[in-house]
Short mmCIF file of C-alpha atoms in Angstrom, two decimals:
data_model
loop_
_atom_site.label_atom_id
_atom_site.label_comp_id
_atom_site.label_asym_id
_atom_site.label_seq_id
_atom_site.Cartn_x
_atom_site.Cartn_y
_atom_site.Cartn_z
CA MET A 1 -11.96 -45.60 62.03
CA ARG A 2 -9.67 -46.92 64.66
CA SER A 3 -8.61 -44.72 67.27
CA GLU A 4 -5.55 -44.68 69.38
CA HIS A 5 -5.53 -45.76 72.97
CA ALA A 6 -3.10 -45.46 75.67
CA ASN A 7 -1.52 -48.45 77.53
CA LEU A 8 -1.22 -49.07 81.39
CA GLY A 9 1.96 -47.39 81.49
CA GLN A 10 0.99 -44.40 79.70
CA ALA A 11 -2.24 -43.84 81.55
CA LEU A 12 -0.42 -44.42 84.84
CA LEU A 13 2.20 -41.89 83.90
CA PHE A 14 -0.42 -39.38 82.84
CA LEU A 15 -2.34 -39.85 86.10
CA SER A 16 0.73 -39.50 88.39
CA VAL A 17 2.11 -36.22 86.47
CA SER A 18 -1.65 -34.81 86.50
CA LEU A 19 -1.80 -35.73 90.40
CA VAL A 20 1.53 -33.98 91.09
CA ILE A 21 0.03 -30.73 89.20
CA LEU A 22 -3.20 -31.04 91.26
CA ALA A 23 -1.58 -31.34 94.53
CA ALA A 24 0.69 -28.38 93.77
CA ILE A 25 -2.14 -26.33 92.92
CA LEU A 26 -3.74 -27.33 96.09
CA MET A 27 -0.66 -26.57 98.18
CA SER A 28 -0.55 -23.12 96.67
CA ARG A 29 -4.33 -22.47 97.09
CA ARG A 30 -3.75 -23.15 101.00
CA GLY A 31 -1.36 -20.41 101.16
CA ARG A 32 1.98 -22.22 100.82
CA GLN A 33 4.69 -19.77 99.05
CA LEU A 34 6.02 -21.43 96.05
CA PHE A 35 9.06 -19.99 94.28
CA ILE A 36 9.22 -19.51 90.78
CA ARG A 37 12.20 -18.36 88.82
CA ARG A 38 12.42 -15.31 86.90
CA ILE A 39 11.40 -15.45 83.16
CA PRO A 40 13.15 -12.17 81.26
CA GLY A 41 11.08 -12.83 78.19
CA LEU A 42 7.76 -12.42 80.19
CA SER A 43 9.13 -9.72 82.44
CA ALA A 44 9.81 -7.86 79.16
CA ILE A 45 5.98 -7.64 78.47
CA ASP A 46 5.42 -4.89 80.72
CA GLU A 47 8.52 -2.92 79.46
CA ALA A 48 7.43 -3.37 75.90
CA VAL A 49 3.92 -2.00 76.87
CA GLY A 50 5.65 0.94 78.70
CA ARG A 51 7.54 1.79 75.61
CA ALA A 52 4.63 1.78 73.62
CA THR A 53 3.32 4.33 76.01
CA GLU A 54 6.14 6.52 75.76
CA MET A 55 6.27 6.47 72.17
CA GLY A 56 2.52 6.95 71.72
CA ARG A 57 2.52 4.26 69.13
CA PRO A 58 0.26 1.18 68.78
CA ILE A 59 1.10 -2.26 70.21
CA LEU A 60 0.52 -5.39 68.08
CA PHE A 61 -0.30 -8.89 69.09
CA THR A 62 -0.38 -11.85 66.98
CA PHE A 63 -1.55 -15.54 67.53
CA GLY A 64 -0.15 -17.00 64.14
CA LEU A 65 -2.11 -19.35 62.29
CA ILE A 66 -3.69 -21.41 65.24
CA THR A 67 -7.33 -21.92 66.07
CA ILE A 68 -8.83 -22.61 69.56
CA ASP A 69 -6.62 -25.19 71.34
CA ILE A 70 -4.42 -25.38 74.32
CA VAL A 71 -1.73 -23.07 72.80
CA SER A 72 -4.18 -20.28 71.78
CA MET A 73 -5.61 -20.42 75.48
CA GLN A 74 -2.44 -19.66 76.75
CA ALA A 75 -2.07 -16.90 74.25
CA LEU A 76 -5.20 -15.61 75.25
CA ALA A 77 -4.43 -15.43 78.83
CA ILE A 78 -1.29 -13.48 77.76
CA LEU A 79 -3.51 -11.10 75.40
CA SER A 80 -5.87 -10.35 78.46
CA HIS A 81 -2.79 -9.25 80.44
CA ILE A 82 -1.51 -7.00 77.61
CA ALA A 83 -5.09 -5.59 76.97
CA ARG A 84 -5.30 -4.59 80.62
CA LEU A 85 -2.03 -2.85 80.54
CA ALA A 86 -2.80 -1.21 77.19
CA ALA A 87 -6.29 0.10 78.53
CA ARG A 88 -4.57 1.37 81.79
CA PHE A 89 -1.88 3.28 80.04
CA GLY A 90 -4.34 4.43 77.08
CA ASN A 91 -2.19 2.37 74.43
CA ARG A 92 -3.90 1.24 70.91
CA LEU A 93 -3.68 -2.60 70.73
CA ILE A 94 -4.25 -4.22 67.44
CA VAL A 95 -4.75 -7.73 67.20
CA PRO A 96 -4.82 -9.34 63.62
CA LEU A 97 -6.19 -12.69 63.48
CA ALA A 98 -6.16 -15.83 61.04
CA ASP A 99 -8.97 -17.86 62.55
CA VAL A 100 -12.49 -16.67 62.90
CA PRO A 101 -13.35 -18.76 66.09
CA LEU A 102 -10.40 -17.54 67.63
CA PHE A 103 -11.29 -14.09 66.53
CA THR A 104 -14.64 -13.75 68.40
CA LEU A 105 -12.63 -15.12 71.69
CA ALA A 106 -9.84 -12.43 71.28
CA GLU A 107 -12.35 -9.81 70.83
CA GLU A 108 -14.36 -10.82 74.01
CA VAL A 109 -11.08 -11.22 76.12
CA CYS A 110 -9.96 -7.42 74.86
CA ARG A 111 -13.46 -6.07 75.62
CA GLU A 112 -13.47 -7.61 79.15
CA ALA A 113 -10.03 -6.46 79.53
CA TYR A 114 -10.79 -2.75 78.95
CA ALA A 115 -14.03 -3.20 81.01
CA ALA A 116 -12.14 -4.68 83.88
CA GLU A 117 -9.68 -1.54 83.73
CA GLY A 118 -12.81 0.65 83.84
CA LYS A 119 -12.50 2.13 80.04
CA PRO A 120 -14.92 0.05 78.13
CA GLU A 121 -15.25 3.04 75.92
CA ALA A 122 -11.59 3.00 74.94
CA PHE A 123 -12.03 -0.27 73.23
CA ASN A 124 -12.25 -0.22 69.74
CA PRO A 125 -13.50 -3.48 68.00
CA ASP A 126 -11.85 -2.51 64.62
CA ASP A 127 -8.75 -3.04 66.09
CA ILE A 128 -9.39 -6.80 66.36
CA ILE A 129 -9.13 -7.76 62.76
CA PHE A 130 -9.68 -11.15 60.90
CA LEU A 131 -7.46 -10.99 58.05
CA SER A 132 -7.13 -14.23 56.19
CA ASP A 133 -6.79 -17.96 56.99
CA GLN A 134 -4.28 -18.11 54.36
CA GLN A 135 -0.63 -18.20 55.60
CA PHE A 136 0.93 -15.63 53.39
CA ALA A 137 -2.23 -13.48 52.88
CA TYR A 138 -2.31 -13.14 56.42
CA ALA A 139 1.47 -12.56 56.76
CA ALA A 140 1.13 -9.74 54.20
CA GLY A 141 -1.69 -8.14 56.26
CA VAL A 142 0.06 -8.37 59.45
CA ILE A 143 3.48 -6.82 57.96
CA GLY A 144 1.20 -4.03 56.41
CA ILE A 145 -0.22 -3.14 59.47
CA MET A 146 3.23 -3.08 61.27
CA HIS A 147 4.29 -0.48 58.68
CA ARG A 148 1.44 1.61 58.35
CA GLU A 149 0.61 1.88 61.84
CA ARG A 150 4.45 2.15 63.08
CA VAL A 151 3.86 -0.24 65.89
CA SER A 152 6.43 0.17 68.81
CA SER A 153 5.95 -3.20 70.37
CA ALA A 154 5.05 -6.39 68.71
CA PHE A 155 4.02 -9.64 70.68
CA TYR A 156 4.02 -13.00 68.78
CA PHE A 157 2.17 -15.59 71.13
CA GLY A 158 0.78 -18.62 69.49
CA TYR A 159 1.84 -21.42 66.93
CA PHE A 160 3.83 -20.03 63.93
CA TYR A 161 5.13 -21.68 60.55
CA ALA A 162 7.12 -20.02 57.95
CA GLU A 163 5.44 -16.62 58.55
CA SER A 164 7.46 -16.36 61.81
CA LEU A 165 10.50 -14.82 60.38
CA LEU A 166 8.68 -12.58 57.75
CA LEU A 167 6.80 -11.16 60.77
CA ALA A 168 9.73 -11.06 63.21
CA GLU A 169 12.17 -9.38 60.57
CA SER A 170 9.34 -6.93 59.41
CA GLY A 171 9.00 -5.93 63.27
CA GLN A 172 12.57 -5.59 63.31
CA ILE A 173 12.72 -3.20 60.27
CA ALA A 174 9.69 -1.10 61.83
CA GLY A 175 11.68 -0.61 64.94
CA ALA A 176 9.52 -2.46 67.33
CA VAL A 177 10.38 -4.05 70.45
CA GLN A 178 9.63 -7.79 69.94
CA VAL A 179 8.38 -10.26 72.35
CA ALA A 180 7.75 -13.86 71.02
CA GLY A 181 6.52 -17.01 72.52
CA THR A 182 5.73 -20.36 70.91
CA PRO A 183 5.98 -24.19 71.56
CA ALA A 184 6.67 -24.57 67.76
CA THR A 185 10.34 -25.98 68.11
CA THR A 186 11.06 -25.49 64.54
CA GLN A 187 10.32 -21.77 64.58
CA ILE A 188 12.18 -20.86 67.78
CA PRO A 189 15.52 -20.39 66.14
CA PHE A 190 13.83 -17.60 63.92
CA PHE A 191 12.29 -15.83 66.73
CA MET A 192 15.66 -16.14 68.77
CA VAL A 193 17.57 -14.23 65.92
CA ALA A 194 14.92 -11.62 64.88
CA THR A 195 13.19 -10.66 68.31
CA ASP A 196 14.50 -9.19 71.52
CA TYR A 197 12.89 -11.80 73.72
CA THR A 198 11.80 -15.29 73.26
CA ILE A 199 10.00 -17.59 75.36
CA ILE A 200 10.60 -21.34 74.49
CA GLY A 201 9.23 -24.53 75.38
CA ASP A 202 7.37 -25.00 78.72
CA GLU A 203 8.04 -21.41 79.87
CA TYR A 204 5.36 -20.42 77.06
CA PHE A 205 2.70 -22.34 79.17
CA ALA A 206 3.93 -20.48 82.43
CA GLY A 207 2.82 -17.19 80.92
CA SER A 208 -0.62 -16.96 82.42
CA ALA A 209 0.83 -18.14 85.88
CA TYR A 210 3.95 -15.74 86.00
CA LEU A 211 1.91 -12.68 84.99
CA SER A 212 -0.78 -12.89 87.37
CA ARG A 213 0.80 -14.84 90.17
CA GLU A 214 -2.35 -16.39 91.00
CA PRO A 215 -1.80 -19.14 93.50
CA THR A 216 -3.85 -21.60 91.68
CA LEU A 217 -1.66 -20.84 88.58
CA VAL A 218 1.66 -20.56 90.38
CA GLY A 219 0.72 -24.17 91.84
CA SER A 220 0.34 -25.67 88.41
CA LEU A 221 3.69 -24.10 87.49
CA VAL A 222 5.63 -25.58 90.10
CA GLY A 223 3.73 -28.96 89.51
CA GLN A 224 4.65 -28.67 86.00
CA ASP A 225 8.36 -28.41 87.04
CA VAL A 226 8.11 -31.44 89.25
CA GLY A 227 6.38 -33.23 86.38
CA LYS A 228 9.39 -32.28 84.21
CA GLY A 229 11.62 -33.82 87.14
CA ILE A 230 9.58 -37.22 86.77
CA MET A 231 10.12 -37.26 82.91
CA LEU A 232 13.98 -36.46 83.51
CA LEU A 233 14.11 -39.60 86.00
CA LEU A 234 12.47 -41.78 83.51
CA ILE A 235 14.79 -40.62 80.81
CA VAL A 236 17.74 -41.29 82.96
CA ALA A 237 16.44 -44.74 84.09
CA GLY A 238 15.56 -45.76 80.29
CA THR A 239 19.19 -44.73 79.26
CA VAL A 240 20.52 -46.87 82.17
CA LEU A 241 18.28 -49.98 81.24
CA ALA A 242 19.33 -49.57 77.30
CA VAL A 243 23.10 -49.53 78.25
CA LEU A 244 22.57 -52.46 80.82
CA ASN A 245 20.78 -54.18 77.91
CA LYS A 246 23.68 -53.83 75.60
CA ILE A 247 26.43 -54.67 78.19
CA MET A 248 24.68 -57.38 80.06
CA PRO A 249 22.11 -58.94 77.44
CA GLY A 250 21.82 -62.39 79.65
CA ILE A 251 20.72 -60.37 82.80
CA PHE A 252 18.63 -57.43 81.05
CA THR A 253 17.14 -59.14 78.05
CA GLN A 254 15.01 -56.01 77.15
CA ASN A 255 14.50 -52.43 77.94
CA TYR A 256 11.57 -52.79 80.31
CA LEU A 257 10.78 -49.38 80.79
CA ALA A 258 10.49 -48.67 76.90
CA LYS A 259 8.39 -51.64 76.75
CA TRP A 260 6.19 -50.73 79.47
CA LEU A 261 5.77 -47.13 78.34
CA GLY A 262 5.92 -47.84 74.51
CA GLY A 263 3.26 -50.77 74.46
CA MET B 1 -23.69 -43.30 64.81
CA PHE B 2 -26.11 -41.40 62.28
CA GLY B 3 -26.59 -43.21 58.96
CA PRO B 4 -26.92 -41.08 55.55
CA ALA B 5 -30.61 -39.70 55.34
CA HIS B 6 -32.25 -38.93 51.93
CA GLY B 7 -35.53 -37.15 50.60
CA ALA B 8 -38.06 -36.11 53.43
CA LYS B 9 -35.93 -37.81 56.31
CA LEU B 10 -33.01 -35.29 55.14
CA TRP B 11 -35.16 -32.39 55.48
CA ILE B 12 -36.61 -33.23 58.85
CA TYR B 13 -32.91 -33.58 60.06
CA ILE B 14 -32.08 -30.27 58.85
CA GLY B 15 -34.88 -28.51 60.21
CA ALA B 16 -34.79 -30.12 63.48
CA THR B 17 -31.05 -29.49 63.83
CA THR B 18 -31.61 -25.71 62.67
CA ALA B 19 -34.28 -25.40 65.33
CA ALA B 20 -32.17 -26.77 67.91
CA PHE B 21 -29.36 -24.61 67.11
CA VAL B 22 -31.78 -21.59 67.19
CA ALA B 23 -33.28 -22.70 70.49
CA VAL B 24 -29.77 -23.25 72.14
CA PHE B 25 -28.38 -19.94 70.88
CA ALA B 26 -31.67 -18.16 72.28
CA VAL B 27 -31.29 -19.77 75.48
CA LEU B 28 -27.57 -18.55 75.59
CA HIS B 29 -28.55 -15.21 74.76
CA TRP B 30 -31.08 -14.78 77.61
CA LEU B 31 -29.28 -16.56 80.28
CA PRO B 32 -27.64 -14.52 82.96
CA VAL B 33 -23.71 -14.17 82.69
CA ARG B 34 -23.38 -16.23 85.93
CA PHE B 35 -25.28 -19.21 84.40
CA LYS B 36 -23.16 -18.69 81.02
CA ARG B 37 -20.04 -19.23 82.93
CA TRP B 38 -21.28 -22.46 84.56
CA LEU B 39 -22.47 -23.70 81.30
CA VAL B 40 -19.18 -23.09 79.92
CA VAL B 41 -17.66 -24.98 82.91
CA VAL B 42 -19.82 -27.87 82.62
CA CYS B 43 -19.56 -28.25 78.90
CA ALA B 44 -15.50 -27.91 79.04
CA PHE B 45 -15.49 -30.63 81.63
CA LEU B 46 -17.74 -33.03 79.98
CA GLY B 47 -15.75 -32.63 76.63
CA GLY B 48 -12.66 -33.06 78.43
CA LEU B 49 -13.94 -36.01 80.34
CA PHE B 50 -15.09 -37.71 77.03
CA TYR B 51 -11.72 -37.47 75.19
CA SER B 52 -9.74 -38.45 78.24
CA LEU B 53 -11.87 -41.58 78.97
CA GLU B 54 -11.84 -42.50 75.16
CA TYR B 55 -8.19 -42.44 75.05
CA TYR B 56 -7.18 -43.81 78.31
CA LEU B 57 -9.64 -46.73 78.37
CA PRO B 58 -8.57 -49.53 76.51
CA ALA B 59 -9.76 -50.53 73.01
CA LYS B 60 -11.03 -53.75 73.94
CA HIS B 61 -12.15 -55.12 77.57
CA ARG B 62 -14.24 -57.87 78.57
CA TRP B 63 -16.12 -55.20 81.00
CA PHE B 64 -17.33 -53.31 78.03
CA PRO B 65 -20.65 -53.98 76.11
CA GLY B 66 -19.62 -55.84 73.00
CA GLY B 67 -16.00 -56.02 74.40
CA GLU B 68 -15.34 -52.70 72.57
CA ASN B 69 -14.53 -49.13 74.13
CA PRO B 70 -18.22 -47.92 73.92
CA LEU B 71 -16.90 -43.93 73.60
CA SER B 72 -14.77 -44.72 70.32
CA PRO B 73 -17.64 -44.80 67.99
CA LEU B 74 -18.74 -41.33 69.36
CA VAL B 75 -15.29 -39.78 68.36
CA ILE B 76 -16.22 -39.10 64.72
CA PRO B 77 -19.75 -37.60 65.55
CA MET B 78 -18.39 -35.50 68.35
CA GLY B 79 -15.60 -34.12 65.94
CA ASN B 80 -18.07 -33.58 63.12
CA ALA B 81 -20.14 -31.34 65.63
CA VAL B 82 -17.36 -29.42 66.53
CA ALA B 83 -16.48 -28.75 62.89
CA VAL B 84 -19.89 -27.55 62.07
CA VAL B 85 -20.08 -25.20 64.90
CA SER B 86 -16.73 -23.94 63.86
CA GLY B 87 -18.15 -23.43 60.31
CA PHE B 88 -20.76 -21.05 61.70
CA ALA B 89 -17.90 -18.66 62.93
CA LEU B 90 -16.65 -18.31 59.08
CA ALA B 91 -19.67 -16.14 58.48
CA LEU B 92 -18.58 -14.05 61.55
CA GLY B 93 -15.18 -13.52 60.13
CA LEU B 94 -16.75 -12.19 56.84
CA ILE B 95 -19.07 -10.08 58.68
CA ASN B 96 -16.15 -8.51 60.44
CA LEU B 97 -13.95 -7.90 57.45
CA GLY B 98 -17.08 -6.29 55.70
CA LEU B 99 -17.79 -4.10 58.57
CA VAL B 100 -13.95 -2.93 58.95
CA HIS B 101 -13.61 -2.37 55.22
CA GLY B 102 -17.14 -0.91 54.82
CA ARG B 103 -16.50 1.68 57.62
CA ASN B 104 -13.30 2.49 55.84
CA ILE B 105 -14.90 3.34 52.63
CA ALA B 106 -17.95 5.19 54.13
CA ARG B 107 -15.59 7.41 56.41
CA ALA B 108 -13.01 7.88 53.45
CA ARG B 109 -10.21 6.88 55.72
CA PRO B 110 -6.72 7.07 54.35
CA GLY B 111 -6.17 4.06 52.25
CA TRP B 112 -9.96 3.59 51.74
CA TYR B 113 -9.21 2.45 48.13
CA ASN B 114 -7.48 -0.79 49.54
CA SER B 115 -10.92 -1.45 51.22
CA VAL B 116 -12.45 -1.29 47.51
CA ALA B 117 -9.80 -3.75 46.16
CA PHE B 118 -10.68 -6.21 48.94
CA PHE B 119 -14.64 -5.95 48.15
CA VAL B 120 -13.73 -6.58 44.52
CA ALA B 121 -11.50 -9.49 45.26
CA LEU B 122 -13.90 -11.11 47.86
CA ILE B 123 -16.88 -10.56 45.48
CA SER B 124 -14.91 -11.81 42.37
CA MET B 125 -13.56 -15.06 43.98
CA ILE B 126 -16.99 -16.03 45.62
CA VAL B 127 -18.73 -15.37 42.22
CA PHE B 128 -16.31 -17.16 39.91
CA GLY B 129 -15.46 -19.87 42.57
CA LEU B 130 -19.03 -21.12 43.02
CA TRP B 131 -19.80 -20.44 39.39
CA GLN B 132 -16.91 -22.66 38.03
CA SER B 133 -17.79 -25.32 40.20
CA TYR B 134 -21.60 -25.57 38.84
CA VAL B 135 -20.56 -25.29 35.04
CA PRO B 136 -18.59 -27.72 32.95
CA ASP B 137 -15.36 -26.55 31.51
CA ALA B 138 -16.86 -26.38 27.94
CA ALA B 139 -17.81 -24.01 25.12
CA ARG B 140 -21.38 -24.16 26.30
CA ALA B 141 -22.98 -20.94 27.49
CA ALA B 142 -22.62 -20.39 31.08
CA GLY B 143 -24.68 -17.08 31.35
CA LEU B 144 -24.11 -13.64 31.36
CA GLY B 145 -22.65 -13.90 27.86
CA LEU B 146 -19.72 -15.97 29.14
CA SER B 147 -18.98 -19.71 28.19
CA GLY B 148 -18.09 -22.31 30.80
CA ARG B 149 -14.63 -22.50 29.36
CA GLN B 150 -14.28 -18.75 29.95
CA VAL B 151 -15.57 -18.86 33.54
CA HIS B 152 -13.07 -21.64 34.27
CA ARG B 153 -10.39 -19.60 32.74
CA VAL B 154 -11.25 -16.31 34.75
CA TYR B 155 -11.12 -18.31 37.85
CA ASP B 156 -7.95 -19.88 36.82
CA VAL B 157 -6.48 -16.08 36.41
CA LEU B 158 -7.87 -15.17 39.98
CA PHE B 159 -6.69 -18.28 41.65
CA SER B 160 -3.55 -19.57 39.91
CA GLY B 161 -2.62 -16.57 38.09
CA LEU B 162 -3.04 -14.12 41.17
CA PHE B 163 -3.54 -15.56 44.46
CA GLN B 164 -0.95 -18.48 44.41
CA PRO B 165 1.73 -16.19 42.90
CA LEU B 166 1.17 -13.52 45.13
CA GLY B 167 1.53 -16.00 48.13
CA ALA B 168 4.73 -17.41 46.52
CA THR B 169 6.33 -13.98 46.29
CA LEU B 170 5.90 -13.13 49.86
CA PHE B 171 7.35 -16.60 50.71
CA SER B 172 10.50 -15.83 48.35
CA VAL B 173 11.25 -12.82 50.56
CA LEU B 174 11.93 -15.42 53.39
CA ALA B 175 15.20 -16.20 51.63
CA PHE B 176 16.40 -12.46 52.27
CA TYR B 177 15.04 -12.17 55.59
CA ILE B 178 16.99 -15.51 56.44
CA ALA B 179 20.19 -13.80 55.21
CA SER B 180 19.55 -10.91 57.18
CA ALA B 181 18.90 -12.86 60.34
CA ALA B 182 21.64 -14.96 59.90
CA PHE B 183 24.20 -11.99 59.65
CA ARG B 184 22.83 -10.76 62.99
CA ALA B 185 22.98 -14.31 64.62
CA PHE B 186 26.40 -14.93 63.46
CA ARG B 187 28.09 -11.79 64.62
CA ILE B 188 30.87 -13.27 66.88
CA ARG B 189 30.56 -11.16 70.14
CA THR B 190 30.40 -13.85 72.49
CA ALA B 191 31.87 -17.39 73.09
CA GLU B 192 28.41 -18.92 72.58
CA ALA B 193 27.82 -16.82 69.32
CA ALA B 194 31.34 -18.15 68.22
CA PHE B 195 30.44 -21.72 68.89
CA MET B 196 27.19 -21.38 67.07
CA MET B 197 28.86 -20.01 64.28
CA VAL B 198 31.40 -22.58 63.94
CA SER B 199 28.68 -25.33 64.13
CA ALA B 200 26.53 -23.62 61.61
CA PHE B 201 29.46 -23.36 59.32
CA VAL B 202 29.97 -27.06 59.68
CA VAL B 203 26.47 -27.84 59.12
CA MET B 204 25.97 -25.55 56.01
CA LEU B 205 29.14 -27.04 54.49
CA GLY B 206 28.12 -30.61 55.31
CA GLN B 207 24.82 -29.95 53.33
CA VAL B 208 26.49 -28.74 50.04
CA PRO B 209 28.44 -30.77 47.60
CA VAL B 210 31.55 -28.52 47.94
CA GLY B 211 31.73 -29.39 51.67
CA GLN B 212 31.71 -33.02 50.93
CA TRP B 213 34.34 -32.35 48.15
CA LEU B 214 36.54 -30.68 50.86
CA THR B 215 36.96 -33.73 52.89
CA ARG B 216 36.69 -36.19 50.14
CA GLY B 217 40.33 -37.48 51.25
CA LEU B 218 39.16 -38.74 54.54
CA PRO B 219 38.21 -42.39 55.05
CA THR B 220 34.42 -43.33 54.26
CA SER B 221 34.49 -46.86 56.36
CA VAL B 222 32.62 -46.54 59.57
CA GLU B 223 35.52 -48.88 61.21
CA ASN B 224 37.98 -45.69 60.92
CA PRO B 225 37.26 -42.98 63.50
CA LEU B 226 38.66 -40.48 60.94
CA HIS B 227 35.25 -40.94 58.98
CA TYR B 228 33.53 -38.64 61.61
CA PHE B 229 35.64 -35.71 60.41
CA ARG B 230 34.18 -35.96 57.02
CA LEU B 231 32.00 -32.54 56.93
CA GLU B 232 28.85 -34.56 56.01
CA ASN B 233 29.38 -37.01 58.73
CA ALA B 234 30.04 -34.10 61.33
CA ALA B 235 27.18 -32.13 59.78
CA ASN B 236 24.96 -35.09 60.60
CA TRP B 237 26.33 -35.81 64.08
CA LEU B 238 25.71 -32.18 65.11
CA LEU B 239 22.09 -32.26 63.69
CA ASN B 240 20.86 -35.91 64.87
CA THR B 241 22.85 -36.14 68.10
CA TRP B 242 23.10 -32.66 69.62
CA SER B 243 20.52 -30.49 68.08
CA MET B 244 17.95 -33.39 68.18
CA ALA B 245 18.55 -33.99 71.83
CA GLY B 246 17.84 -30.47 72.48
CA MET B 247 14.77 -30.33 70.47
CA ARG B 248 13.56 -33.24 72.19
CA ALA B 249 14.40 -31.82 75.63
CA VAL B 250 12.12 -28.85 74.62
CA ASP B 251 9.43 -31.10 73.46
CA PHE B 252 9.31 -32.77 76.85
CA GLY B 253 9.05 -29.54 78.52
CA ILE B 254 5.94 -28.34 76.16
CA ALA B 255 4.36 -31.74 76.62
CA VAL B 256 4.20 -31.30 80.48
CA GLY B 257 3.34 -27.68 80.04
CA ALA B 258 0.52 -28.57 77.85
CA LEU B 259 -0.69 -31.14 80.40
CA ALA B 260 -0.96 -28.50 83.08
CA MET B 261 -2.62 -25.94 80.89
CA ALA B 262 -4.98 -28.70 79.76
CA LEU B 263 -5.91 -29.63 83.27
CA ARG B 264 -6.37 -26.12 84.25
CA VAL B 265 -8.78 -25.45 81.39
CA TRP B 266 -10.49 -28.63 81.93
CA LEU B 267 -11.12 -27.82 85.38
CA SER B 268 -11.69 -24.03 84.62
CA LEU B 269 -8.76 -22.87 86.72
CA GLU B 270 -7.43 -20.90 84.01
CA ARG B 271 -7.97 -17.26 84.00
CA GLY B 272 -9.61 -15.55 81.30
CA SER B 273 -12.79 -13.99 80.22
CA PHE B 274 -14.75 -17.21 79.63
CA PHE B 275 -13.82 -18.25 83.13
CA GLU B 276 -14.14 -16.73 86.23
CA VAL B 277 -12.16 -13.37 86.21
CA ARG B 278 -10.15 -13.61 89.43
CA GLU B 279 -7.99 -10.80 89.17
CA SER B 280 -9.01 -7.87 91.53
CA LYS B 281 -9.12 -4.24 89.79
CA LYS B 282 -6.02 -2.34 90.56
#
């Protein structure tokens, strides 16, 4: 099998964005105060847990159908935050899963969160459930839990497919406050209409930094924004070059940037 | 990297791999937590370094031995190793399901009969799934008084007659959920909602024959600017120009966010139980 390789332009772009992110992390760790804007969806997580406490009903957290990857790593960090809040306020947290390796990690994250709050005995391993790795069997299981347990708050953080609307509409019918976050662009519209708060695009990867306010993660978040700025400049430059290539083909014989980055 | 093995060599490979796994698990089990964390940090760094170098180094260069990227041939064995480790986890999932449902039955919790149904379904699928793959679909006896054909039919009923229709049924519910979600989304309460309603109306009409029929009188020639007002063209313009641009903007943000997250995981800067728990107890 022949694997794909980056060209020089792509490697340099990757390196420069990575260096910007690492520089921002270093600045933040050295005590420089960096500003991060308010993200309503992430702020709503604490409110949703608070609502569950007031109503005395469980919280549900689901990852969708993902396995262990960058998306699930972020979801685990958010789960850790929610599990700590649930442990602090004595809420029941139910985490149904569709992937076994992720199930073992989720169980460990919740166990450690309860222990970190000084309530290891409150952790119930039966609430971290592997349901099925089949899409609709998993969706049916989660919907069943939502209605049987009458969850008051539902969190959807991970990667979702057609089951996204099934879950979110069922949560809506069950009367749960719902917060969703996914990098799956095709599922964002469904979450937008069916949940109370939706975290989209790179806001999803800002989750752990926003919730913990740790200098390392905040620095990474600011570096991420600068990286987006670099991308924006490249898009503008590429657009200008494409236009010049059209109107002055004698001088600008090709879109040099597209050639450099495209290989 | 590793060629196919047969006979005694195959058994030696299997034995050596199993022994290595047992030894690694034993060492991991007895190591203090501090060392376990370091092991995770080192493994994460080496794994990330391998895949980064493999991708960012060119496929061919005169500096490489033999002129080829020396890491590329290792990509498939590395992927296989990860798949094998993930395969072990399947047993954990089955054990978890068995424990959860077993406790439901033992303690006669409400809905315990659903757990009985789970065990019946699990055992039936495992038995008939394996059985049908070992016996031919023929009239010959396959054991327990059943013929091979009967075993295959039972499996068909379980899989094609039960499992697949149940999934399809749930999928079909999506149609009603889309309608109810659309109803909420299209309630015109703000200027943005009104704008979205009009755009959605144009896109929906542009996708169906009646929409194309409504504007059939407008010119089809691309030379005539009025052709943009044909509903199918307007719908395509909204989808391919405005919607696509928005989607790509979101994708760019996701790519940079994923890169930042990948760097944090690679360098073990991310918070979580598998790395250092940095949050102070509140």
